[in-house]
Short mmCIF file of C-alpha atoms in Angstrom, two decimals:
data_model
loop_
_atom_site.label_atom_id
_atom_site.label_comp_id
_atom_site.label_asym_id
_atom_site.label_seq_id
_atom_site.Cartn_x
_atom_site.Cartn_y
_atom_site.Cartn_z
CA MET A 1 0.00 0.00 0.00
CA TYR A 2 2.79 2.43 0.94
CA GLU A 3 4.51 1.89 -2.40
CA LYS A 4 1.27 2.61 -4.27
CA LEU A 5 0.65 5.80 -2.30
CA ILE A 6 4.18 7.05 -2.95
CA LEU A 7 3.69 6.49 -6.67
CA ILE A 8 0.49 8.55 -6.59
CA TYR A 9 1.84 11.23 -4.24
CA PRO A 10 5.68 11.32 -4.33
CA GLU A 11 5.64 14.28 -1.95
CA LEU A 12 4.45 12.11 0.95
CA SER A 13 7.09 11.41 3.59
CA ASN A 14 7.53 8.94 6.43
CA PHE A 15 6.40 11.69 8.78
CA ASP A 16 2.93 11.61 7.22
CA PHE A 17 2.59 7.92 8.02
CA GLY A 18 4.28 7.81 11.40
CA ASN A 19 2.36 10.62 13.03
CA GLY A 20 -1.24 9.77 12.34
CA VAL A 21 -1.87 11.95 9.29
CA ILE A 22 -2.25 8.83 7.19
CA THR A 23 -2.67 5.41 8.76
CA ILE A 24 -2.09 2.27 6.75
CA GLN A 25 -3.26 -0.75 8.67
CA ASN A 26 -2.97 -4.51 8.35
CA ASP A 27 -5.07 -6.62 10.72
CA SER A 28 -3.13 -9.82 9.95
CA ASP A 29 -6.33 -11.42 8.76
CA GLY A 30 -5.12 -12.19 5.24
CA LYS A 31 -6.84 -9.17 3.71
CA GLY A 32 -3.66 -7.10 3.40
CA ASP A 33 -2.95 -3.41 3.91
CA TYR A 34 -5.68 -0.77 3.77
CA ILE A 35 -6.05 2.93 4.50
CA ALA A 36 -7.54 3.17 7.99
CA LYS A 37 -7.27 6.96 8.26
CA TRP A 38 -6.56 9.77 5.80
CA GLU A 39 -6.33 13.27 7.25
CA HIS A 40 -3.81 14.88 4.94
CA PRO A 41 -4.50 18.65 4.81
CA THR A 42 -4.00 19.07 1.04
CA LEU A 43 -3.90 15.67 -0.68
CA ALA A 44 -7.12 13.79 -1.37
CA LYS A 45 -7.49 10.16 -0.37
CA PRO A 46 -6.83 8.03 -3.46
CA THR A 47 -9.75 6.19 -4.93
CA ASP A 48 -9.97 2.41 -5.12
CA GLU A 49 -9.39 2.69 -8.86
CA GLU A 50 -6.17 4.63 -8.33
CA LEU A 51 -4.97 2.03 -5.82
CA ALA A 52 -5.88 -0.98 -7.96
CA MET B 1 -18.25 -23.32 62.69
CA SER B 2 -15.82 -23.64 59.76
CA SER B 3 -17.80 -21.65 57.23
CA VAL B 4 -20.66 -19.17 56.80
CA VAL B 5 -23.06 -19.50 53.90
CA ILE B 6 -24.90 -16.40 52.67
CA SER B 7 -27.80 -17.24 50.37
CA GLY B 8 -28.95 -14.89 47.64
CA ASP B 9 -32.48 -13.48 47.64
CA THR B 10 -33.46 -15.50 44.59
CA SER B 11 -30.62 -17.90 43.85
CA GLY B 12 -26.98 -18.63 44.49
CA SER B 13 -24.91 -18.43 47.62
CA ILE B 14 -21.52 -17.32 48.91
CA THR B 15 -19.58 -19.46 51.34
CA LEU B 16 -16.97 -17.86 53.58
CA SER B 17 -14.61 -20.48 54.92
CA ALA B 18 -11.79 -20.45 57.44
CA PRO B 19 -8.59 -22.31 56.52
CA ALA B 20 -8.09 -25.70 58.11
CA VAL B 21 -4.97 -24.62 59.96
CA SER B 22 -4.41 -23.54 63.52
CA GLY B 23 -4.17 -19.91 64.56
CA THR B 24 -6.41 -16.88 64.56
CA ASN B 25 -6.49 -14.52 61.56
CA THR B 26 -8.47 -11.37 60.80
CA ALA B 27 -9.79 -10.20 57.45
CA THR B 28 -10.86 -6.55 57.58
CA LEU B 29 -13.12 -5.21 54.86
CA PRO B 30 -12.48 -1.59 53.83
CA ALA B 31 -14.92 1.17 54.79
CA ALA B 32 -15.91 1.67 51.16
CA THR B 33 -18.45 0.47 48.65
CA GLY B 34 -17.28 -1.83 45.90
CA THR B 35 -16.81 -5.37 44.69
CA VAL B 36 -14.51 -7.71 46.58
CA MET B 37 -11.95 -9.05 44.13
CA VAL B 38 -10.81 -12.64 44.33
CA SER B 39 -8.68 -14.68 41.98
CA GLY B 40 -11.75 -15.95 40.16
CA ASN B 41 -12.81 -12.51 38.92
CA MET B 42 -9.39 -10.94 38.23
CA PRO B 43 -8.39 -12.06 34.73
CA ALA B 44 -4.74 -12.35 33.81
CA PHE B 45 -3.09 -13.54 30.63
CA SER B 46 0.31 -13.91 29.01
CA ALA B 47 1.29 -14.81 25.47
CA ASN B 48 4.31 -14.65 23.20
CA ALA B 49 5.03 -14.88 19.51
CA ASN B 50 6.11 -18.28 18.28
CA THR B 51 6.60 -17.39 14.62
CA THR B 52 8.45 -14.67 12.73
CA GLN B 53 6.14 -12.18 11.04
CA ALA B 54 6.77 -9.82 8.12
CA ILE B 55 5.36 -6.31 8.37
CA SER B 56 4.78 -3.73 5.66
CA GLN B 57 6.67 -0.46 5.51
CA ASN B 58 4.78 2.44 7.10
CA ALA B 59 1.79 0.26 7.97
CA TRP B 60 0.44 -0.57 11.41
CA THR B 61 0.35 -4.37 11.47
CA LYS B 62 -1.35 -6.52 14.09
CA VAL B 63 1.20 -8.62 15.96
CA ASN B 64 0.48 -12.33 16.17
CA TYR B 65 1.02 -13.74 19.65
CA GLY B 66 0.33 -17.37 18.87
CA ASN B 67 1.61 -19.02 22.03
CA GLU B 68 -0.50 -18.69 25.17
CA VAL B 69 1.44 -19.05 28.41
CA PHE B 70 -1.62 -18.64 30.64
CA ASP B 71 -5.11 -17.23 30.33
CA THR B 72 -6.91 -17.49 33.65
CA ASN B 73 -10.35 -16.47 32.43
CA ASN B 74 -10.28 -17.63 28.79
CA ASN B 75 -10.29 -14.02 27.60
CA PHE B 76 -7.39 -14.23 25.14
CA ALA B 77 -7.88 -15.60 21.62
CA SER B 78 -6.52 -14.77 18.16
CA SER B 79 -3.96 -12.35 19.68
CA ARG B 80 -6.81 -10.33 21.17
CA PHE B 81 -7.64 -9.76 24.85
CA THR B 82 -11.36 -9.29 25.55
CA PRO B 83 -11.86 -9.38 29.31
CA THR B 84 -15.30 -10.35 30.57
CA VAL B 85 -14.86 -8.55 33.90
CA ALA B 86 -15.14 -4.75 33.85
CA GLY B 87 -12.25 -2.89 35.41
CA TYR B 88 -8.79 -1.43 35.05
CA TYR B 89 -6.07 -3.55 33.44
CA GLN B 90 -2.30 -3.12 33.37
CA ILE B 91 -1.19 -4.04 29.85
CA ASN B 92 2.39 -4.71 28.75
CA ALA B 93 3.74 -5.61 25.34
CA THR B 94 7.08 -5.89 23.59
CA VAL B 95 7.94 -6.38 19.93
CA ASN B 96 11.34 -7.36 18.57
CA PHE B 97 12.24 -5.92 15.16
CA GLY B 98 14.69 -7.51 12.76
CA GLY B 99 15.92 -6.65 9.27
CA GLY B 100 15.33 -3.23 7.75
CA THR B 101 17.49 -0.12 7.63
CA TYR B 102 18.29 1.97 10.70
CA PRO B 103 17.96 4.44 12.31
CA VAL B 104 14.23 4.49 11.72
CA ASP B 105 10.91 5.07 13.46
CA SER B 106 9.83 1.61 14.68
CA ARG B 107 7.36 1.06 17.51
CA CYS B 108 4.46 -0.85 18.89
CA ALA B 109 1.14 0.36 20.23
CA ILE B 110 -1.83 -0.88 22.17
CA TYR B 111 -4.94 -0.84 20.01
CA LYS B 112 -8.31 -0.64 21.76
CA ASN B 113 -11.36 -1.65 19.76
CA GLY B 114 -9.44 -1.39 16.48
CA SER B 115 -7.80 2.01 16.94
CA VAL B 116 -4.52 3.18 18.45
CA PHE B 117 -4.87 3.69 22.18
CA ALA B 118 -1.33 4.04 23.52
CA ASN B 119 1.93 4.42 21.63
CA GLY B 120 5.21 2.97 22.81
CA SER B 121 8.74 4.28 22.41
CA ALA B 122 9.27 5.42 18.84
CA PHE B 123 12.77 5.11 17.48
CA ILE B 124 15.44 2.47 16.94
CA THR B 125 18.94 3.80 16.31
CA THR B 126 20.55 0.50 15.44
CA LEU B 127 19.82 -3.19 15.84
CA THR B 128 21.72 -5.27 18.35
CA ALA B 129 22.63 -8.88 17.69
CA ASN B 130 19.27 -9.82 19.19
CA GLY B 131 17.19 -7.30 17.20
CA GLY B 132 15.51 -4.06 18.20
CA LEU B 133 13.21 -4.33 21.17
CA GLN B 134 10.39 -1.84 21.62
CA SER B 135 7.75 -1.81 24.34
CA VAL B 136 4.49 -0.23 25.43
CA ASN B 137 2.78 -0.21 28.83
CA TYR B 138 -0.51 1.32 29.79
CA LEU B 139 -3.38 1.15 32.26
CA ALA B 140 -6.63 0.59 30.36
CA TYR B 141 -10.24 0.65 31.46
CA MET B 142 -12.21 -2.22 29.92
CA ASN B 143 -16.00 -2.49 30.04
CA GLY B 144 -16.04 -6.26 30.48
CA SER B 145 -18.14 -6.98 27.41
CA THR B 146 -17.21 -5.39 24.07
CA ASP B 147 -13.84 -3.73 24.71
CA TYR B 148 -10.81 -5.55 23.36
CA LEU B 149 -7.06 -4.94 23.10
CA GLU B 150 -4.51 -5.89 20.47
CA ILE B 151 -0.90 -4.98 19.76
CA TYR B 152 0.15 -3.39 16.48
CA ALA B 153 3.66 -2.68 15.22
CA TYR B 154 4.92 0.01 12.86
CA THR B 155 8.16 0.65 11.04
CA GLY B 156 9.30 3.21 8.53
CA SER B 157 11.73 0.74 6.97
CA SER B 158 11.17 -1.85 4.28
CA GLY B 159 12.40 -5.42 4.66
CA THR B 160 11.44 -5.65 8.33
CA THR B 161 10.29 -8.68 10.30
CA LEU B 162 9.09 -9.21 13.84
CA TYR B 163 11.02 -11.98 15.52
CA GLY B 164 9.02 -14.73 17.11
CA ASP B 165 10.45 -15.82 20.43
CA SER B 166 9.28 -16.55 23.93
CA THR B 167 11.31 -13.92 25.77
CA ASN B 168 11.26 -10.82 23.56
CA THR B 169 7.91 -10.60 21.78
CA LEU B 170 5.37 -10.59 24.60
CA PHE B 171 1.82 -9.51 25.38
CA ASN B 172 0.49 -9.78 28.92
CA GLY B 173 -1.80 -8.08 31.37
CA CYS B 174 -3.98 -8.39 34.42
CA MET B 175 -6.77 -6.62 36.25
CA VAL B 176 -5.51 -4.27 38.94
CA ARG B 177 -8.88 -3.08 40.25
CA SER B 178 -12.54 -3.55 39.48
CA ALA B 179 -14.76 -0.97 37.80
#
């Protein structure tokens, strides 16, 4: 998921992910990573089509 | 008289018994209102990770604690603690990172009901021969029905694993007082 987001928004940094602005989560249930929270002040949350 | 039986108004009873040993002992109840806690209604659990687990870069990943050491009230399952007695619980967890590139932000957190509840220490400068150990400790109120706790780990590095071992990757807790 992180790699896909960086391709869409190269300006994202580790700080955005480590401090609760964007939360990628994996519940270890076999369903993989997903965006649990997106509170970036200027960048819109990518659509499912963009992430596919 | 070796015991006193107090019957409930509609059903059930409580038996207060003296130990079958000589000597005189005194149990003093506090001048306060509350529930008397005994071992049977004070859940405690302990688990550790028995397998190595890969985690994604910059993603909070649930830690698998597949080996139960003890679980006094059968409240721990699938790496999740869901106590059935309401009260305050001391929770402790450690995660041992391996692989990856350092220094980097790597930590673990207590998740309550699916969301981060308490973050642990946040940075690993370099790995030792045994990995990079991070921990989190917190006192959590649990409602005794729907509230549950899990441990999640995070790293800013790619190529990271969580070591599975019985002494470094731990999740345990116990009730310290009732609701």
